[in-house]
PDB file of C-alpha atoms in Angstrom:
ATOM      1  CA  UNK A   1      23.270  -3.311 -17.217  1.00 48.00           C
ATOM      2  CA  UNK A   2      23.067  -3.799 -13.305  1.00 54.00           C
ATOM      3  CA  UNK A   3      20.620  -5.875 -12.026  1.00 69.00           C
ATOM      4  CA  UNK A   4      19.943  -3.845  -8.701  1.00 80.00           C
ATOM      5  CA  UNK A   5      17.191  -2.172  -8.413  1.00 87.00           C
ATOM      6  CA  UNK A   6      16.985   0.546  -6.270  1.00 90.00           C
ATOM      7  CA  UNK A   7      13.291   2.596  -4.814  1.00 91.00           C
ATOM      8  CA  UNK A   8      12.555   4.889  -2.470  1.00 89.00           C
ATOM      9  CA  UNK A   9      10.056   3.615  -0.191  1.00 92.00           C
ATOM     10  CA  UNK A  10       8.010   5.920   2.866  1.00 93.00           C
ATOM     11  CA  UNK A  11       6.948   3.233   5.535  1.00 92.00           C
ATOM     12  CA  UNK A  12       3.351   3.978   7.645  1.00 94.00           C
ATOM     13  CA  UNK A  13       4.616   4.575  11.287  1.00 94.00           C
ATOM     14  CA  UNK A  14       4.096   1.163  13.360  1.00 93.00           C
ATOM     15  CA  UNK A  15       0.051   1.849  14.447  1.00 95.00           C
ATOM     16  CA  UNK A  16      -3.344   0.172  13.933  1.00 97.00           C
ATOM     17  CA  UNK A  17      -3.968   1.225  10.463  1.00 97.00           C
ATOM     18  CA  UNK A  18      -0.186  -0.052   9.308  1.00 97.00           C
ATOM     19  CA  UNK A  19      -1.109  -3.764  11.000  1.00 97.00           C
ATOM     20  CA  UNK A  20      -4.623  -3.446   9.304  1.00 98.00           C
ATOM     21  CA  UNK A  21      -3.113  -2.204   5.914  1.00 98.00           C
ATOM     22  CA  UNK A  22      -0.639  -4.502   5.693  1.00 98.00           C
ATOM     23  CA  UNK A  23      -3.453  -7.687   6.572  1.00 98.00           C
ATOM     24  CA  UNK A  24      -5.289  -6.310   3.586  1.00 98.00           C
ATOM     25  CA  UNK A  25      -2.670  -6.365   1.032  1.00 98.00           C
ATOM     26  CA  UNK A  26      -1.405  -9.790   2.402  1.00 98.00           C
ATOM     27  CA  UNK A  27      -4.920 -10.869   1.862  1.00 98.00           C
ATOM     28  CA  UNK A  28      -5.688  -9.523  -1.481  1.00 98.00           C
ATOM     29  CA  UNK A  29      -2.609 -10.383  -2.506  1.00 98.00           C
ATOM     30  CA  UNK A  30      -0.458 -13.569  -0.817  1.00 97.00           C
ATOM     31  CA  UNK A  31       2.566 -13.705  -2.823  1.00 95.00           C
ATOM     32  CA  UNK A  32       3.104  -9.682  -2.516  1.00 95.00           C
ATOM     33  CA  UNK A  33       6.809  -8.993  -1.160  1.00 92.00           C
ATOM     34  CA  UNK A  34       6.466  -5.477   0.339  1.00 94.00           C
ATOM     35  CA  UNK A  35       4.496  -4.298   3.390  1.00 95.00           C
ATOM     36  CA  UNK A  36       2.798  -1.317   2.933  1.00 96.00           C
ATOM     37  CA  UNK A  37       4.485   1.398   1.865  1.00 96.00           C
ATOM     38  CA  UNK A  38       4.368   4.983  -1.009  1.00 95.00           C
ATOM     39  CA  UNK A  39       7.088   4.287  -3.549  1.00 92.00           C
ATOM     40  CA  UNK A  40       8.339   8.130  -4.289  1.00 91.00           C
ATOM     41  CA  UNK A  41      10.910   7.384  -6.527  1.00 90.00           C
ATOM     42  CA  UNK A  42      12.918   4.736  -8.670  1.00 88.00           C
ATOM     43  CA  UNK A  43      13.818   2.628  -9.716  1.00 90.00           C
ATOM     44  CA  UNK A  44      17.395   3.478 -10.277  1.00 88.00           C
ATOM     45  CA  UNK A  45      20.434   1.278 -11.149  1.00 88.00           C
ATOM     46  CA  UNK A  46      22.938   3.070  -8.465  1.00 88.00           C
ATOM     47  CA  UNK A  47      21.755   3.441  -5.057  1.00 86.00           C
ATOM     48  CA  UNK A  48      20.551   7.810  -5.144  1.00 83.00           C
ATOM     49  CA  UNK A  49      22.226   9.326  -2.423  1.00 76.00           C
ATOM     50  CA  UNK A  50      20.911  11.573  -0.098  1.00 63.00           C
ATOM     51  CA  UNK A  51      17.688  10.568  -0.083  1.00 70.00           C
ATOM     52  CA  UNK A  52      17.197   8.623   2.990  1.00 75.00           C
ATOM     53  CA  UNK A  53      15.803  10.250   6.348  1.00 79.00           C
ATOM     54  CA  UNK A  54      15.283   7.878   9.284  1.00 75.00           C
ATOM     55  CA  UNK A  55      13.156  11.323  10.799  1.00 79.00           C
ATOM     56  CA  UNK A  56      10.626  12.330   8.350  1.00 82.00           C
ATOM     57  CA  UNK A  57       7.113  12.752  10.216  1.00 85.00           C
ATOM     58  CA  UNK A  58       3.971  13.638   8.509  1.00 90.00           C
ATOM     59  CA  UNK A  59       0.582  12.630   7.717  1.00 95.00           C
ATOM     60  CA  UNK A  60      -1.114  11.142   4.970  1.00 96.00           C
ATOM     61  CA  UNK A  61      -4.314  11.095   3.246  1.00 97.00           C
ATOM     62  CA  UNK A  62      -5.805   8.627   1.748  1.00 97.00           C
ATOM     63  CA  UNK A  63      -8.105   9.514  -0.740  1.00 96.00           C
ATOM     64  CA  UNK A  64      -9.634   6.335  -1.786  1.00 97.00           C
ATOM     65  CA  UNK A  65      -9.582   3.410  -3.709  1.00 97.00           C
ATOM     66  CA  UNK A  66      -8.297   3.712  -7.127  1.00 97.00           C
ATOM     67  CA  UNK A  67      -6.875   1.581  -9.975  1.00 97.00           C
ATOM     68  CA  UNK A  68      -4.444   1.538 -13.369  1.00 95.00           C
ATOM     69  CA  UNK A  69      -7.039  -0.357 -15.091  1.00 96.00           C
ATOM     70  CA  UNK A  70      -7.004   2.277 -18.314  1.00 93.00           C
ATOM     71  CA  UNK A  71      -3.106   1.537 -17.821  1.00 90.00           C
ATOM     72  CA  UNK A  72      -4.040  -2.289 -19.059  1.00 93.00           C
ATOM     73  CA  UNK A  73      -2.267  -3.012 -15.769  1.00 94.00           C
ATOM     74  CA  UNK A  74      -4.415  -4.919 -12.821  1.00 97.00           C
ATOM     75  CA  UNK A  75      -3.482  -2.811  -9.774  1.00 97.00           C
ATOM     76  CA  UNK A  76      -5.791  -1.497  -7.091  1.00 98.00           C
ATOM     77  CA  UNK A  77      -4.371   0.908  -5.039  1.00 97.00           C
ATOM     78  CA  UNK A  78      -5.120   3.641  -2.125  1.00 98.00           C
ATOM     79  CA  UNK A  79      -4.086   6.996  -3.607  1.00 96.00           C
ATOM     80  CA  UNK A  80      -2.870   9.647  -1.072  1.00 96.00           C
ATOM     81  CA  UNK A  81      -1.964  12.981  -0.173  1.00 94.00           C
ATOM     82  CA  UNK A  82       0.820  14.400   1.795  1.00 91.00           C
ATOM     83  CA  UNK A  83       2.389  18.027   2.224  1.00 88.00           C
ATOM     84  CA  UNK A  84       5.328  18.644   0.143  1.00 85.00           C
ATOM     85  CA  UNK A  85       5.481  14.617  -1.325  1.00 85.00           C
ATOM     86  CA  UNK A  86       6.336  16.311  -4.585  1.00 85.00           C
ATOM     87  CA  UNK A  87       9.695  17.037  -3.373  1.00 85.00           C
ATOM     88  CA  UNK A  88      10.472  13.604  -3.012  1.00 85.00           C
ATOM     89  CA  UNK A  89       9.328  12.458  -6.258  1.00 88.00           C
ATOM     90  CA  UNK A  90      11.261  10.806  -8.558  1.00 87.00           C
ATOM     91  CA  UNK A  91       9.608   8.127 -10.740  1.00 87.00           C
ATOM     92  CA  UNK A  92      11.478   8.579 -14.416  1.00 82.00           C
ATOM     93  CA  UNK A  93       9.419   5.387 -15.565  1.00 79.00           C
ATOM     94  CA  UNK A  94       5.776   6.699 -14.444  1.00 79.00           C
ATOM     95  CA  UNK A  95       3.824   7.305 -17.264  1.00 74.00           C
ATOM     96  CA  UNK A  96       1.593  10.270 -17.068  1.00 73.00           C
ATOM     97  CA  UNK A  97       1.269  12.648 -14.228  1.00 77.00           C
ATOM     98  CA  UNK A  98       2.345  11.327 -10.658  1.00 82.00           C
ATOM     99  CA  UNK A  99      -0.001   9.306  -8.392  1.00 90.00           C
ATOM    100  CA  UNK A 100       1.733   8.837  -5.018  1.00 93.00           C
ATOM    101  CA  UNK A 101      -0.305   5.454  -3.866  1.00 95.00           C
ATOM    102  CA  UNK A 102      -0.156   2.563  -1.874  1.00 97.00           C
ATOM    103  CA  UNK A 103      -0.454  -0.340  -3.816  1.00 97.00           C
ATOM    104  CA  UNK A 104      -3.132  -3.258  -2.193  1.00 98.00           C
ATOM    105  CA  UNK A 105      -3.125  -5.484  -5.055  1.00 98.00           C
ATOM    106  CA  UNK A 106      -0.880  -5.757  -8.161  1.00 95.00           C
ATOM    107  CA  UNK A 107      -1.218  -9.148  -9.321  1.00 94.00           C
ATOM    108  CA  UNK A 108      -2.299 -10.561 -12.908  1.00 95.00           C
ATOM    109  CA  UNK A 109      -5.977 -11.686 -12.300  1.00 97.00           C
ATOM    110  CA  UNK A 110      -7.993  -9.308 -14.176  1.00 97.00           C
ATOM    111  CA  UNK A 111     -11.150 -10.203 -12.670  1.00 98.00           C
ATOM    112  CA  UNK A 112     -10.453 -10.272  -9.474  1.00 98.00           C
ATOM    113  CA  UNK A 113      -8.817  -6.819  -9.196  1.00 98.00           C
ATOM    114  CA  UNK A 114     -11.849  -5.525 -11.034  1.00 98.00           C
ATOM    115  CA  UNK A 115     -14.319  -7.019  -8.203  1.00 98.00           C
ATOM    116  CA  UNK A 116     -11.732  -5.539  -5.233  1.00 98.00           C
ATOM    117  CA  UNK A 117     -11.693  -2.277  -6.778  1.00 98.00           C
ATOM    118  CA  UNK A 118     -15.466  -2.403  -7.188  1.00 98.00           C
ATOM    119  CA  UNK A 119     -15.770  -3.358  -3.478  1.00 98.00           C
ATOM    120  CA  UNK A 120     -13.164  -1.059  -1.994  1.00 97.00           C
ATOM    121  CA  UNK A 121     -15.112   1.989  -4.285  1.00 96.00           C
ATOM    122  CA  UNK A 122     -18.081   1.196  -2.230  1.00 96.00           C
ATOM    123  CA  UNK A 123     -16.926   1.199   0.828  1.00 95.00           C
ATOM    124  CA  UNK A 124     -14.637   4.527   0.605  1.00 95.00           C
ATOM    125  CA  UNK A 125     -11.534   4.040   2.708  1.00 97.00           C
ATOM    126  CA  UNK A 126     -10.779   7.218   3.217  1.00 97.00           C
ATOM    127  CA  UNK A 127      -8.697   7.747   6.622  1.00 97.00           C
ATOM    128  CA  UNK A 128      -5.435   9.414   7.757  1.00 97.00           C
ATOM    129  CA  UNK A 129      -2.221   8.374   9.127  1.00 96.00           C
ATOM    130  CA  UNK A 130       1.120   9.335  10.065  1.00 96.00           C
ATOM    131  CA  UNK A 131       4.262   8.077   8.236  1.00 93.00           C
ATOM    132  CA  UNK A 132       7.709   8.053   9.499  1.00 84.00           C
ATOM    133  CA  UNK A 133      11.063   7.562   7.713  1.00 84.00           C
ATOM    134  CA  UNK A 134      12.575   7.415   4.158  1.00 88.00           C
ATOM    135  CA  UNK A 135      14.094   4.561   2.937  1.00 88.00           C
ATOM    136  CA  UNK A 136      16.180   3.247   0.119  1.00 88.00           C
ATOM    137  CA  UNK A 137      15.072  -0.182  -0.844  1.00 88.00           C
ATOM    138  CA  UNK A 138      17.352  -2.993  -2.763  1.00 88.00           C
ATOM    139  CA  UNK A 139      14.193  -4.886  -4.529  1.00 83.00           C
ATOM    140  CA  UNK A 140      16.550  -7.388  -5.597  1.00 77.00           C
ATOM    141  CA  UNK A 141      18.251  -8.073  -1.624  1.00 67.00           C
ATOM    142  CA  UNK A 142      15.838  -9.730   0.908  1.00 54.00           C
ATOM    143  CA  UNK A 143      13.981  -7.052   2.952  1.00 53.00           C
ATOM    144  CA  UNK A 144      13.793  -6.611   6.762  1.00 51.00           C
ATOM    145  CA  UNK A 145      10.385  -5.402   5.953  1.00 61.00           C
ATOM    146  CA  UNK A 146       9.385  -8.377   4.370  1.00 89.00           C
ATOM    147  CA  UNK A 147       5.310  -8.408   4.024  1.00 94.00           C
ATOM    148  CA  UNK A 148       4.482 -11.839   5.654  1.00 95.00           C
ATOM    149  CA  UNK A 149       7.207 -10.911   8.550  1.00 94.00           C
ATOM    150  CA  UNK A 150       4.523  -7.689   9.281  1.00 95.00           C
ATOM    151  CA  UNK A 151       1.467  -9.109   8.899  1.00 97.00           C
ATOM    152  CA  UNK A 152      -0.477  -9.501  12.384  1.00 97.00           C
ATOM    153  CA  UNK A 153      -3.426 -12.094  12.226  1.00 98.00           C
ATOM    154  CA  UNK A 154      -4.813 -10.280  15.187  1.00 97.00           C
ATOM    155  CA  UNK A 155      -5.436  -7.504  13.761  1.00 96.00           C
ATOM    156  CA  UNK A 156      -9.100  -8.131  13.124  1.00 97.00           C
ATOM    157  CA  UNK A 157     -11.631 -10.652  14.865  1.00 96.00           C
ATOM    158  CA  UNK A 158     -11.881 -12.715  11.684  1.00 92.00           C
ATOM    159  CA  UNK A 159      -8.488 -13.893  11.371  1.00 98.00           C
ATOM    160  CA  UNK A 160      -7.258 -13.764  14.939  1.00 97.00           C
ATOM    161  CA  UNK A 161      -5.695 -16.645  15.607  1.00 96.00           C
ATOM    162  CA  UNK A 162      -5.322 -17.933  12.101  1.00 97.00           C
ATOM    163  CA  UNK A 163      -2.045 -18.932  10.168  1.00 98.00           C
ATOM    164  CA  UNK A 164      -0.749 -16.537   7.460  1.00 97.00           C
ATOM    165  CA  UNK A 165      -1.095 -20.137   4.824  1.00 97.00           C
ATOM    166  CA  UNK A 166      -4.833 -20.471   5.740  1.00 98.00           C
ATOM    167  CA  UNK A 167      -5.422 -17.360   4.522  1.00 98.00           C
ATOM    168  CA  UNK A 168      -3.838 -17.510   1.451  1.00 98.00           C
ATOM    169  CA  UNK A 169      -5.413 -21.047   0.526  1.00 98.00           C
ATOM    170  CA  UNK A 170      -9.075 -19.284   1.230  1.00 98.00           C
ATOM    171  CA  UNK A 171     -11.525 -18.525  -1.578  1.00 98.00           C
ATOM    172  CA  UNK A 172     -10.674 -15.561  -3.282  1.00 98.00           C
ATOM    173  CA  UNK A 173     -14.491 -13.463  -1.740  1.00 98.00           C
ATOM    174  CA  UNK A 174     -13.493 -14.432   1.316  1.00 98.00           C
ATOM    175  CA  UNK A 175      -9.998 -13.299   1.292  1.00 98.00           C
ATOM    176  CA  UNK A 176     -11.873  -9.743  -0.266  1.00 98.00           C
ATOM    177  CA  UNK A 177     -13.602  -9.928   2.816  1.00 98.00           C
ATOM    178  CA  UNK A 178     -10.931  -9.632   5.566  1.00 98.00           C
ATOM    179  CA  UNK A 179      -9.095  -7.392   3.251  1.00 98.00           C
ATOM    180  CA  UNK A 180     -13.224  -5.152   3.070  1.00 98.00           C
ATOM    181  CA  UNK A 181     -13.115  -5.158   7.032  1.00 98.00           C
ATOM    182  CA  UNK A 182      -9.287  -4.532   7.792  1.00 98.00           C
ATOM    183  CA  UNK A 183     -10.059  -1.316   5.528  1.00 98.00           C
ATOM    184  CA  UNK A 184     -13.385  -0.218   6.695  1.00 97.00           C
ATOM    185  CA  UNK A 185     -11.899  -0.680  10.124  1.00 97.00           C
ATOM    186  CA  UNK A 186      -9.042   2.369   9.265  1.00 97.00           C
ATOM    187  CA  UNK A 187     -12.173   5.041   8.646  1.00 95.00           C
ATOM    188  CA  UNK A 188     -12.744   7.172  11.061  1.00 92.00           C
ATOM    189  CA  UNK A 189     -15.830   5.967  13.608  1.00 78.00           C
ATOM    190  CA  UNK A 190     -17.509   9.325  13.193  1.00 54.00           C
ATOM    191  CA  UNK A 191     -17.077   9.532   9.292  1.00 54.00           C
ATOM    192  CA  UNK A 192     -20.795   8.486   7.853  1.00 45.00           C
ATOM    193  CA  UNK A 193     -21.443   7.266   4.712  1.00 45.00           C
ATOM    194  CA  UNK A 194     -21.645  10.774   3.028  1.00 45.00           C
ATOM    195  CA  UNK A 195     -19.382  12.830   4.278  1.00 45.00           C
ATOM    196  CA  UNK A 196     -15.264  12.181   3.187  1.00 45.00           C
ATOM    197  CA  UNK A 197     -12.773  12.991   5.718  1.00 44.00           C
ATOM    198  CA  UNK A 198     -10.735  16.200   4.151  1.00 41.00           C
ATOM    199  CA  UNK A 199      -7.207  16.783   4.822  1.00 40.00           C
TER     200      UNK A 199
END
């Protein structure tokens, strides 16, 4: 059997929300390889052809914070919506119906992914962006899209300035924190505590 291990990965164009979604997974989640990013399809053994598209423009929804607890699997993610994503997807070992998502923390501590789920729920990040470009990913080949290579301190007030290693040696509620902010920061200004921004 071959060990490569090949995705398909749609990137967040270079903006705001990218630098403040990837500070929140990097601070959920330290060790995390990947920046940011809607897996569509994989993993496959042979690198799928034709499935690349360095021009692919659109925008996405996201929906909220959501999680694979019922799964037995400790992920807390950001499902979204796009036009037309189900053309693109093609995830043979998905169980159940697809759930295009961005993935903030997928890590083994039960308890904490439980308490960021219950914190993200509350504070709704529901916002849009724009995504650009298809890619094939090699999981098993270092990435030029490596997640700690991405991640901009400056992003937010709290951690501007800061090295990537102090934040991953803070307490995990404070590391929930930045990762609470960088989120809340995406929403819309205008969007108020009751009303969800619809695509």
């Amino acid at each position: 059997m071959s060990s490569q291990r090949y995705f398909v990965f749609i990137y967040p164009k270079k903006s705001e929300i990218n630098s403040l979604l990837n500070l929140a997974i990097f601070s959920l989640h330290p060790q995390e390889k990947w920046p940011a990013h809607i897996t569509v399809a994989g993993p496959f053994e042979r690198r799928p052809t034709s499935r690349a598209q360095p021009r692919f423009d659109r925008t996405v929804f996201s929906l909220g914070a959501w999680n694979f607890f019922q799964q037995g699997i400790s992920t807390v993610y950001l499902k979204v919506g796009m036009n037309d994503i189900w053309r693109y997807w093609n995830k043979p070992s998905f169980i159940g119906n697809p759930v295009p998502h961005i993935s903030l923390y997928n890590g083994q501590d039960e308890e904490f992914a439980q308490k960021i789920f219950n914190k993200l729920h509350e504070i709704r990040p529901i916002f849009a962006f724009d995504v650009e470009g298809i890619e094939v990913i090699n999981s098993s080949a270092q990435s030029r899209m490596d997640l700690r290579s991405v991640v901009d301190v400056n992003t937010l007030p709290h951690t501007r300035g800061m090295q990537l290693d102090e934040i991953a040696s803070l307490p995990k509620a404070e590391r929930l924190e930045i990762a609470s902010e960088a989120l809340l920061k995406c929403r819309p200004s205008e969007m108020s505590a009751g009303a969800p921004l619809m695509p």
